Amino acid sequence: MRLLYSPSFHDVSKGVWLKNEPCKLKCRNPTSSMLAINCLPHSHRVCFGSFSLYAFRSRGRVACGVRAQEMQKEEEEEIERGSKKQKAYPFDEIEPRWQGYWEENRTFRTPDDDLDTSKPKFYILDMFPYPSGAGLHVGHPLGYTATDILSRYKRMQGFNVLHPMGWDAFGLPAEQYAIETGTHPKVTTLQNITRFRCQLKSLGFSYDWDREFSTTEPEYYKWTQWIFLQLLKRGFAYQAEVPVNWCPALGTVLANEEVVNGVSERGGYPVFRKPMLQWMLKITAYADRLLKDLDDLDWPESLKEMQRNWIGRSEGAEIEFSILSSGGHEGDVKLTVYTTRTDTIFGATYIVVAPEHPLLSSMISEDQRKPVEEYTELASRKSELERSELQKEKTGVFSGSYSRNPATGEAIPIWVADYVLGSYGTGAIMAVPAHDSRDYDFAVKYDIPIRWVVNPVDGQFFPEKLYIGDGTMINSSSLMTGLDINGLPVKEAAAKVIDWLEITGHGKKKVNYKLRDWLFARQRYWGEPFPVIFIDDSAEIVPLPESELPVTLPELDDFTPTGTGEPPLAKAVSWVKTVDPLSGKPATRETSTMPQWAGSCWYYLRFMDPKNSKALVDKSKEMYWGPVDIYVGGAEHSVLHLLYARFWHKVLYDMGAVSTNEPFQCLINQGIILGEVEYTAYRDQKGRLISADNVKDTNEYHHERIPEEKVLKSSDSYLLKEDPSIRLSARAYKMSKSRGNVINPDDIVTGYGADSLRLYEMFMGPLRDVKTWNTRSIEGVYRFLGRTWRLIVGAPLTNGSYIDGTVAVDEEPSQEQLQALHRCINKVTEEIEGTRFNTGISAMMEFINVANKWEKRPQSVMEAFVLLLSPFAPHMAEELWNRLGHTYSLAYEKWPETKEKYLKDSLIVLPVQINGKTRGSIKVGEAATEDEAFRLATNEQKLSKYLVGKTIKRKVYVPSRILNIIL
């Protein structure tokens, strides 16, 4: 479905839509208008032009037509019920009050120059967010809530806590929006930051907002430019002509992850591979250290393995294959291949070169030139990721030429295939189809000979089957070349082949990496300018003096691509034309900008010293705060961002600018929150409902969304309530505007309060797991907070208000109360330390269940519990702390300590006799008094029946031994 946007709908996207105003959005397929309504930022009823089709969106649910009207009515009734219903506690009064208090008093400000460095430090960091116009959805606060709990907990343990927030705000989305609307990226970026900041503050996160900054501020990117100059000075930055993902429509180079199926992820425009002169960073110079130092990091093993695979260190050899002339003679041109399996050289039956291989044009025979050129053109539209990892079916074309296998002396064909990358190894491989799955698939498809040269360890050889395991060599000797490795184990054979290659001059041992140097330039406006100029008469690259920093972006009104391949900055002629500040010669500025990754590579250092105009970071502050103790963010950044940041950090370490070898000691990837479960029914071409278990290809049926109230759950299945013979499909999807399943946290805060949202996200399950959102489930934690409020404040008065203080009493707690409290302290402390926040909340719920049965609530027990609650539900905790008689914030109050003596099960079984005959037993504390033991005995049904109508003459009580009641 294609949507045609009218100006009035464009106003909707900017958030100025008027409720119930007719929408002029036109849709070619009115029955599929659900996608259109998903674009609305809030819950509104709209009409789609002349179709008069109503659509309604609320809390991630969308509907059209009659169902839309029903859904709007349901929500209006729900709002009406909510306005009449007594809130579980007055969160709408409490939360704004304490957020205002924290801001006014700068409660969470981390001292800078006056910091007491004798105290231990705790630096906890959220991955730098990109402030989009859509604002937060409920998946975003998951990691933020976890870091906030840890931050509050550590403050109460006496740590100096650094818990900052800022914005990774350069990048393509803002520039594209500027092109589409004419609005300067700076304007939309500031608007988006303001929205994000307000949403984060509404959730009560204890960030030190005094340290806030954006990567777009010249005071910040001055030091990004400074780091680039240090890289350039040390030879780690250079220019090279490399194949890139060029998108003409966007007018920029795209990273591999920004290209999907040959088109740009943003906009869906065609992308081509083409050589361009680009700035590169030599991250490969640190490949071994980036690999080795992973071992010392407290990161998930799966993530470390991802980085190891991305770096891709391998040991093998480079082998030279002579290219043969049309007459079959060896010429001077050699084709170098890289292989990790030198043992299989006798099984190489063809060569494969990448479509971008520099020697390709000289290898193509005339009769194959046209098909090869057509194939390379198609390959240029794919990203490296698509070619190497996503592509299932192998494709290729014969070059028309042959090369000689140096081990066998045979002429073998040279093929061109895009599953070989010009950026890896030498851009050419010797293909051994019997023992490599990709080569095998390719050889089978194009009927290329397959020769088995490895026999399995067990000696059972099965011809015609791919074998990639260990074994001994067969079919691997040649009298002509003098190489014989038959019968050798694979490893010994590989070593012998390498020795032979080096002796004969056909090759050499080589360590290789999948990791490529970092392409560090984008043909965009909205990014950090490069601090270099080019002398006009010589094209010499001249780094600007540090005194010239920052090189600020010029103001532009036109951000559209130039159409010539030059970046938009080329339009700022008066800015581009400059002079060398040292020689005075005319010069030209670099018009590409740095990629978005640049600013996020080192931001964690700037948070340590955000106002420093003299240095990247003060050394003493860096030595105190570094490294980051816990870094929390999504797994999607597990490779690139983390690898780039580690690389920059190691360069800074070698320069002496930082004191640690690694930037992030512990890393936590929080799971994602999926949208609410969607229930789908299927209809065939005649409109008949078909049970989901009879549907093989869902694309052949019409999909109909079924509201939850019309769904019947039966065992593990979901059925249509009005017709239980119809089984429905039930699935949760990642939140996205296109699906219409995005839940706005503002709605949850309005309905239940920020503390409920925080608790629910932590209670959904383990922090690192994928979880499914369910708005109705918030009721559980909301009720828990209500019970906590009533436990300490008491029930509401007849007018719905509450007493000013609490119902807590200034009395010594009983043994039972102390045991309940300290078990809770012990459990909550353990679970916070282990980031098992869901089970920590469960422990507090258990305590509330017990405490609500107490006749009296001792002040000391209530205070300790409020402190336990405070990292999770800080607004309520602050209010209760204040009502308990404290005039200051609890943010730095000492965390309750567990007393081991109350963790022991001190209850004993005490026999109870009636007139000297044992009639039962009770459980009492070891130090229970006679009155406590007698009270428990009379409350026990088995024992109390003997006392009915009787007069007690006396009681004989021996502590821990026996209670005898004489009637």
PDB file of C-alpha atoms in Angstrom, residues 221-448:
ATOM      1  CA  TYR A 221      33.013  17.898  18.914  1.00  0.00           C
ATOM      2  CA  LYS A 222      36.087  20.111  19.265  1.00  0.00           C
ATOM      3  CA  TRP A 223      37.566  17.164  21.138  1.00  0.00           C
ATOM      4  CA  THR A 224      36.256  14.608  18.638  1.00  0.00           C
ATOM      5  CA  GLN A 225      38.218  16.576  16.038  1.00  0.00           C
ATOM      6  CA  TRP A 226      41.219  16.656  18.395  1.00  0.00           C
ATOM      7  CA  ILE A 227      41.163  12.842  18.655  1.00  0.00           C
ATOM      8  CA  PHE A 228      41.048  12.611  14.845  1.00  0.00           C
ATOM      9  CA  LEU A 229      44.163  14.797  14.635  1.00  0.00           C
ATOM     10  CA  GLN A 230      45.972  12.457  17.042  1.00  0.00           C
ATOM     11  CA  LEU A 231      44.973   9.483  14.882  1.00  0.00           C
ATOM     12  CA  LEU A 232      46.181  11.305  11.772  1.00  0.00           C
ATOM     13  CA  LYS A 233      49.468  12.269  13.445  1.00  0.00           C
ATOM     14  CA  ARG A 234      50.133   8.607  14.371  1.00  0.00           C
ATOM     15  CA  GLY A 235      49.266   7.201  10.946  1.00  0.00           C
ATOM     16  CA  PHE A 236      45.966   5.674  12.042  1.00  0.00           C
ATOM     17  CA  ALA A 237      43.933   7.977   9.749  1.00  0.00           C
ATOM     18  CA  TYR A 238      44.520   7.992   5.998  1.00  0.00           C
ATOM     19  CA  GLN A 239      42.725   8.426   2.680  1.00  0.00           C
ATOM     20  CA  ALA A 240      42.180   5.568   0.236  1.00  0.00           C
ATOM     21  CA  GLU A 241      39.971   4.752  -2.712  1.00  0.00           C
ATOM     22  CA  VAL A 242      37.726   1.961  -1.501  1.00  0.00           C
ATOM     23  CA  PRO A 243      34.468   0.378  -2.650  1.00  0.00           C
ATOM     24  CA  VAL A 244      31.593   1.887  -0.681  1.00  0.00           C
ATOM     25  CA  ASN A 245      27.813   1.636  -0.485  1.00  0.00           C
ATOM     26  CA  TRP A 246      26.830   4.714  -2.456  1.00  0.00           C
ATOM     27  CA  CYS A 247      23.210   5.867  -2.411  1.00  0.00           C
ATOM     28  CA  PRO A 248      22.631   8.541  -5.103  1.00  0.00           C
ATOM     29  CA  ALA A 249      19.198   9.498  -3.764  1.00  0.00           C
ATOM     30  CA  LEU A 250      20.502  10.120  -0.240  1.00  0.00           C
ATOM     31  CA  GLY A 251      23.756  11.474  -1.611  1.00  0.00           C
ATOM     32  CA  THR A 252      25.876   9.652   0.914  1.00  0.00           C
ATOM     33  CA  VAL A 253      27.911   6.584   1.694  1.00  0.00           C
ATOM     34  CA  LEU A 254      26.028   4.077   3.864  1.00  0.00           C
ATOM     35  CA  ALA A 255      27.389   1.569   6.341  1.00  0.00           C
ATOM     36  CA  ASN A 256      26.683  -2.109   5.614  1.00  0.00           C
ATOM     37  CA  GLU A 257      24.015  -2.254   8.311  1.00  0.00           C
ATOM     38  CA  GLU A 258      22.193   0.677   6.639  1.00  0.00           C
ATOM     39  CA  VAL A 259      21.667  -1.337   3.441  1.00  0.00           C
ATOM     40  CA  VAL A 260      18.967  -4.024   3.187  1.00  0.00           C
ATOM     41  CA  ASN A 261      18.369  -6.071   0.037  1.00  0.00           C
ATOM     42  CA  GLY A 262      20.264  -3.603  -2.120  1.00  0.00           C
ATOM     43  CA  VAL A 263      18.365  -0.514  -0.961  1.00  0.00           C
ATOM     44  CA  SER A 264      18.857   2.004   1.831  1.00  0.00           C
ATOM     45  CA  GLU A 265      17.239   1.123   5.136  1.00  0.00           C
ATOM     46  CA  ARG A 266      15.971   4.694   5.320  1.00  0.00           C
ATOM     47  CA  GLY A 267      13.847   5.561   2.290  1.00  0.00           C
ATOM     48  CA  GLY A 268      14.316   2.331   0.327  1.00  0.00           C
ATOM     49  CA  TYR A 269      16.552   3.917  -2.328  1.00  0.00           C
ATOM     50  CA  PRO A 270      18.887   1.896  -4.594  1.00  0.00           C
ATOM     51  CA  VAL A 271      22.440   1.488  -3.307  1.00  0.00           C
ATOM     52  CA  PHE A 272      25.487   0.710  -5.460  1.00  0.00           C
ATOM     53  CA  ARG A 273      29.058  -0.363  -4.728  1.00  0.00           C
ATOM     54  CA  LYS A 274      31.499   2.115  -6.210  1.00  0.00           C
ATOM     55  CA  PRO A 275      35.093   3.172  -5.487  1.00  0.00           C
ATOM     56  CA  MET A 276      35.443   6.539  -3.763  1.00  0.00           C
ATOM     57  CA  LEU A 277      38.269   8.398  -2.033  1.00  0.00           C
ATOM     58  CA  GLN A 278      37.440   8.102   1.661  1.00  0.00           C
ATOM     59  CA  TRP A 279      38.936   8.715   5.070  1.00  0.00           C
ATOM     60  CA  MET A 280      39.864   5.459   6.770  1.00  0.00           C
ATOM     61  CA  LEU A 281      40.914   4.604  10.330  1.00  0.00           C
ATOM     62  CA  LYS A 282      43.461   1.814  10.793  1.00  0.00           C
ATOM     63  CA  ILE A 283      41.577  -0.236  13.387  1.00  0.00           C
ATOM     64  CA  THR A 284      43.312  -3.338  11.981  1.00  0.00           C
ATOM     65  CA  ALA A 285      46.530  -2.151  13.662  1.00  0.00           C
ATOM     66  CA  TYR A 286      44.856  -3.012  16.988  1.00  0.00           C
ATOM     67  CA  ALA A 287      43.231  -6.281  15.869  1.00  0.00           C
ATOM     68  CA  ASP A 288      45.336  -8.555  18.095  1.00  0.00           C
ATOM     69  CA  ARG A 289      44.879  -6.404  21.191  1.00  0.00           C
ATOM     70  CA  LEU A 290      41.156  -6.000  20.586  1.00  0.00           C
ATOM     71  CA  LEU A 291      40.971  -9.786  20.439  1.00  0.00           C
ATOM     72  CA  LYS A 292      43.261 -10.650  23.346  1.00  0.00           C
ATOM     73  CA  ASP A 293      41.887  -8.117  25.838  1.00  0.00           C
ATOM     74  CA  LEU A 294      38.342  -9.496  25.542  1.00  0.00           C
ATOM     75  CA  ASP A 295      39.385 -12.271  27.930  1.00  0.00           C
ATOM     76  CA  ASP A 296      39.681  -9.862  30.881  1.00  0.00           C
ATOM     77  CA  LEU A 297      36.270  -8.218  30.433  1.00  0.00           C
ATOM     78  CA  ASP A 298      33.129  -9.044  32.411  1.00  0.00           C
ATOM     79  CA  TRP A 299      30.956  -9.218  29.304  1.00  0.00           C
ATOM     80  CA  PRO A 300      28.461 -11.855  28.156  1.00  0.00           C
ATOM     81  CA  GLU A 301      30.407 -14.672  26.527  1.00  0.00           C
ATOM     82  CA  SER A 302      28.087 -14.605  23.508  1.00  0.00           C
ATOM     83  CA  LEU A 303      28.946 -10.953  22.922  1.00  0.00           C
ATOM     84  CA  LYS A 304      32.670 -11.557  23.238  1.00  0.00           C
ATOM     85  CA  GLU A 305      32.337 -14.358  20.713  1.00  0.00           C
ATOM     86  CA  MET A 306      30.579 -11.973  18.313  1.00  0.00           C
ATOM     87  CA  GLN A 307      33.539  -9.598  18.542  1.00  0.00           C
ATOM     88  CA  ARG A 308      36.000 -12.461  18.072  1.00  0.00           C
ATOM     89  CA  ASN A 309      34.145 -13.543  14.937  1.00  0.00           C
ATOM     90  CA  TRP A 310      34.005  -9.956  13.640  1.00  0.00           C
ATOM     91  CA  ILE A 311      37.756  -9.556  14.114  1.00  0.00           C
ATOM     92  CA  GLY A 312      38.119 -13.009  12.584  1.00  0.00           C
ATOM     93  CA  ARG A 313      41.768 -13.800  13.176  1.00  0.00           C
ATOM     94  CA  SER A 314      42.919 -16.772  11.136  1.00  0.00           C
ATOM     95  CA  GLU A 315      46.261 -18.371  10.364  1.00  0.00           C
ATOM     96  CA  GLY A 316      46.932 -19.662   6.883  1.00  0.00           C
ATOM     97  CA  ALA A 317      48.924 -18.832   3.791  1.00  0.00           C
ATOM     98  CA  GLU A 318      48.926 -16.666   0.699  1.00  0.00           C
ATOM     99  CA  ILE A 319      49.412 -18.821  -2.424  1.00  0.00           C
ATOM    100  CA  GLU A 320      50.248 -17.543  -5.895  1.00  0.00           C
ATOM    101  CA  PHE A 321      48.411 -19.076  -8.871  1.00  0.00           C
ATOM    102  CA  SER A 322      49.817 -18.175 -12.293  1.00  0.00           C
ATOM    103  CA  ILE A 323      47.205 -16.816 -14.711  1.00  0.00           C
ATOM    104  CA  LEU A 324      47.373 -18.675 -18.031  1.00  0.00           C
ATOM    105  CA  SER A 325      47.230 -17.068 -21.452  1.00  0.00           C
ATOM    106  CA  SER A 326      44.667 -18.169 -24.039  1.00  0.00           C
ATOM    107  CA  GLY A 327      47.303 -20.604 -25.266  1.00  0.00           C
ATOM    108  CA  GLY A 328      47.729 -22.158 -21.809  1.00  0.00           C
ATOM    109  CA  HIS A 329      51.087 -20.551 -21.011  1.00  0.00           C
ATOM    110  CA  GLU A 330      52.052 -18.978 -17.690  1.00  0.00           C
ATOM    111  CA  GLY A 331      52.533 -15.221 -17.814  1.00  0.00           C
ATOM    112  CA  ASP A 332      53.987 -12.715 -15.389  1.00  0.00           C
ATOM    113  CA  VAL A 333      50.646 -11.973 -13.711  1.00  0.00           C
ATOM    114  CA  LYS A 334      50.033 -13.935 -10.525  1.00  0.00           C
ATOM    115  CA  LEU A 335      46.728 -14.296  -8.694  1.00  0.00           C
ATOM    116  CA  THR A 336      47.262 -14.384  -4.933  1.00  0.00           C
ATOM    117  CA  VAL A 337      44.724 -16.267  -2.828  1.00  0.00           C
ATOM    118  CA  TYR A 338      44.435 -16.573   0.924  1.00  0.00           C
ATOM    119  CA  THR A 339      43.449 -19.845   2.578  1.00  0.00           C
ATOM    120  CA  THR A 340      43.314 -21.266   6.097  1.00  0.00           C
ATOM    121  CA  ARG A 341      43.232 -24.800   4.677  1.00  0.00           C
ATOM    122  CA  THR A 342      46.564 -25.205   2.916  1.00  0.00           C
ATOM    123  CA  ASP A 343      46.211 -28.957   3.560  1.00  0.00           C
ATOM    124  CA  THR A 344      43.443 -29.088   0.916  1.00  0.00           C
ATOM    125  CA  ILE A 345      45.438 -27.515  -1.919  1.00  0.00           C
ATOM    126  CA  PHE A 346      45.229 -30.733  -3.975  1.00  0.00           C
ATOM    127  CA  GLY A 347      41.432 -30.458  -3.795  1.00  0.00           C
ATOM    128  CA  ALA A 348      41.322 -26.955  -5.317  1.00  0.00           C
ATOM    129  CA  THR A 349      39.431 -27.407  -8.587  1.00  0.00           C
ATOM    130  CA  TYR A 350      38.671 -23.770  -9.373  1.00  0.00           C
ATOM    131  CA  ILE A 351      39.496 -20.202  -8.305  1.00  0.00           C
ATOM    132  CA  VAL A 352      36.935 -17.571  -7.276  1.00  0.00           C
ATOM    133  CA  VAL A 353      37.620 -13.838  -7.417  1.00  0.00           C
ATOM    134  CA  ALA A 354      35.450 -11.052  -6.029  1.00  0.00           C
ATOM    135  CA  PRO A 355      33.546  -8.920  -8.560  1.00  0.00           C
ATOM    136  CA  GLU A 356      35.587  -5.897  -7.424  1.00  0.00           C
ATOM    137  CA  HIS A 357      38.995  -7.645  -7.731  1.00  0.00           C
ATOM    138  CA  PRO A 358      41.508  -5.184  -9.294  1.00  0.00           C
ATOM    139  CA  LEU A 359      42.862  -7.807 -11.769  1.00  0.00           C
ATOM    140  CA  LEU A 360      39.452  -8.939 -12.957  1.00  0.00           C
ATOM    141  CA  SER A 361      39.334  -6.869 -16.149  1.00  0.00           C
ATOM    142  CA  SER A 362      42.664  -8.353 -17.301  1.00  0.00           C
ATOM    143  CA  MET A 363      41.457 -11.909 -16.623  1.00  0.00           C
ATOM    144  CA  ILE A 364      38.219 -11.819 -18.609  1.00  0.00           C
ATOM    145  CA  SER A 365      38.182 -13.475 -22.020  1.00  0.00           C
ATOM    146  CA  GLU A 366      36.500 -11.458 -24.773  1.00  0.00           C
ATOM    147  CA  ASP A 367      33.581 -13.859 -25.204  1.00  0.00           C
ATOM    148  CA  GLN A 368      32.844 -13.656 -21.438  1.00  0.00           C
ATOM    149  CA  ARG A 369      33.302  -9.892 -21.022  1.00  0.00           C
ATOM    150  CA  LYS A 370      29.620  -8.946 -21.349  1.00  0.00           C
ATOM    151  CA  PRO A 371      28.205 -11.547 -18.892  1.00  0.00           C
ATOM    152  CA  VAL A 372      30.983 -10.746 -16.388  1.00  0.00           C
ATOM    153  CA  GLU A 373      30.316  -6.988 -16.585  1.00  0.00           C
ATOM    154  CA  GLU A 374      26.563  -7.556 -16.160  1.00  0.00           C
ATOM    155  CA  TYR A 375      27.229  -9.750 -13.137  1.00  0.00           C
ATOM    156  CA  THR A 376      29.589  -7.246 -11.488  1.00  0.00           C
ATOM    157  CA  GLU A 377      26.975  -4.525 -11.994  1.00  0.00           C
ATOM    158  CA  LEU A 378      24.378  -6.597 -10.128  1.00  0.00           C
ATOM    159  CA  ALA A 379      26.884  -7.416  -7.381  1.00  0.00           C
ATOM    160  CA  SER A 380      27.609  -3.710  -6.884  1.00  0.00           C
ATOM    161  CA  ARG A 381      24.058  -3.249  -5.603  1.00  0.00           C
ATOM    162  CA  LYS A 382      24.528  -5.609  -2.670  1.00  0.00           C
ATOM    163  CA  SER A 383      26.135  -4.814   0.651  1.00  0.00           C
ATOM    164  CA  GLU A 384      28.932  -6.981   1.995  1.00  0.00           C
ATOM    165  CA  LEU A 385      26.576  -8.220   4.710  1.00  0.00           C
ATOM    166  CA  GLU A 386      24.080  -9.463   2.109  1.00  0.00           C
ATOM    167  CA  ARG A 387      26.814 -11.126   0.081  1.00  0.00           C
ATOM    168  CA  SER A 388      28.585 -12.863   2.926  1.00  0.00           C
ATOM    169  CA  GLU A 389      25.929 -13.733   5.515  1.00  0.00           C
ATOM    170  CA  LEU A 390      22.398 -13.319   4.200  1.00  0.00           C
ATOM    171  CA  GLN A 391      22.687 -14.774   0.725  1.00  0.00           C
ATOM    172  CA  LYS A 392      21.567 -18.401   0.648  1.00  0.00           C
ATOM    173  CA  GLU A 393      21.900 -19.209  -3.060  1.00  0.00           C
ATOM    174  CA  LYS A 394      25.370 -18.805  -4.541  1.00  0.00           C
ATOM    175  CA  THR A 395      25.671 -17.055  -7.905  1.00  0.00           C
ATOM    176  CA  GLY A 396      28.627 -16.511 -10.233  1.00  0.00           C
ATOM    177  CA  VAL A 397      29.933 -16.320 -13.787  1.00  0.00           C
ATOM    178  CA  PHE A 398      32.942 -17.917 -15.534  1.00  0.00           C
ATOM    179  CA  SER A 399      35.676 -15.397 -16.404  1.00  0.00           C
ATOM    180  CA  GLY A 400      36.809 -17.350 -19.448  1.00  0.00           C
ATOM    181  CA  SER A 401      40.330 -17.695 -18.037  1.00  0.00           C
ATOM    182  CA  TYR A 402      42.359 -20.318 -16.166  1.00  0.00           C
ATOM    183  CA  SER A 403      45.144 -20.421 -13.609  1.00  0.00           C
ATOM    184  CA  ARG A 404      47.634 -23.131 -12.660  1.00  0.00           C
ATOM    185  CA  ASN A 405      47.400 -24.944  -9.313  1.00  0.00           C
ATOM    186  CA  PRO A 406      51.034 -24.902  -8.101  1.00  0.00           C
ATOM    187  CA  ALA A 407      50.632 -28.167  -6.152  1.00  0.00           C
ATOM    188  CA  THR A 408      49.123 -30.263  -8.979  1.00  0.00           C
ATOM    189  CA  GLY A 409      50.280 -28.400 -12.089  1.00  0.00           C
ATOM    190  CA  GLU A 410      46.672 -28.512 -13.383  1.00  0.00           C
ATOM    191  CA  ALA A 411      44.895 -25.671 -15.143  1.00  0.00           C
ATOM    192  CA  ILE A 412      41.774 -24.756 -13.164  1.00  0.00           C
ATOM    193  CA  PRO A 413      39.034 -22.247 -14.155  1.00  0.00           C
ATOM    194  CA  ILE A 414      38.688 -18.760 -12.674  1.00  0.00           C
ATOM    195  CA  TRP A 415      35.130 -17.827 -11.674  1.00  0.00           C
ATOM    196  CA  VAL A 416      33.644 -14.541 -10.463  1.00  0.00           C
ATOM    197  CA  ALA A 417      31.258 -14.819  -7.507  1.00  0.00           C
ATOM    198  CA  ASP A 418      29.940 -12.287  -5.010  1.00  0.00           C
ATOM    199  CA  TYR A 419      30.242 -14.626  -2.025  1.00  0.00           C
ATOM    200  CA  VAL A 420      33.936 -13.691  -2.103  1.00  0.00           C
ATOM    201  CA  LEU A 421      34.623 -10.174  -0.830  1.00  0.00           C
ATOM    202  CA  GLY A 422      37.295  -7.861  -2.140  1.00  0.00           C
ATOM    203  CA  SER A 423      37.763  -6.540   1.396  1.00  0.00           C
ATOM    204  CA  TYR A 424      38.702  -9.907   2.919  1.00  0.00           C
ATOM    205  CA  GLY A 425      42.049 -11.611   2.390  1.00  0.00           C
ATOM    206  CA  THR A 426      43.213 -10.983  -1.145  1.00  0.00           C
ATOM    207  CA  GLY A 427      39.756 -10.911  -2.724  1.00  0.00           C
ATOM    208  CA  ALA A 428      40.385 -14.346  -4.224  1.00  0.00           C
ATOM    209  CA  ILE A 429      40.121 -17.917  -2.924  1.00  0.00           C
ATOM    210  CA  MET A 430      41.106 -21.383  -4.058  1.00  0.00           C
ATOM    211  CA  ALA A 431      37.823 -23.293  -4.019  1.00  0.00           C
ATOM    212  CA  VAL A 432      37.856 -26.792  -2.518  1.00  0.00           C
ATOM    213  CA  PRO A 433      34.258 -27.946  -3.002  1.00  0.00           C
ATOM    214  CA  ALA A 434      34.679 -31.339  -1.306  1.00  0.00           C
ATOM    215  CA  HIS A 435      35.549 -29.697   2.013  1.00  0.00           C
ATOM    216  CA  ASP A 436      33.865 -26.243   2.094  1.00  0.00           C
ATOM    217  CA  SER A 437      30.093 -25.821   2.147  1.00  0.00           C
ATOM    218  CA  ARG A 438      29.971 -22.620   0.087  1.00  0.00           C
ATOM    219  CA  ASP A 439      32.351 -23.999  -2.526  1.00  0.00           C
ATOM    220  CA  TYR A 440      30.389 -27.268  -2.587  1.00  0.00           C
ATOM    221  CA  ASP A 441      27.058 -25.536  -3.275  1.00  0.00           C
ATOM    222  CA  PHE A 442      28.675 -23.456  -5.994  1.00  0.00           C
ATOM    223  CA  ALA A 443      30.389 -26.434  -7.651  1.00  0.00           C
ATOM    224  CA  VAL A 444      27.202 -28.506  -7.659  1.00  0.00           C
ATOM    225  CA  LYS A 445      25.227 -25.647  -9.198  1.00  0.00           C
ATOM    226  CA  TYR A 446      27.762 -24.985 -11.977  1.00  0.00           C
ATOM    227  CA  ASP A 447      28.914 -28.601 -12.517  1.00  0.00           C
ATOM    228  CA  ILE A 448      32.518 -28.010 -11.453  1.00  0.00           C
TER     229      ILE A 448
END
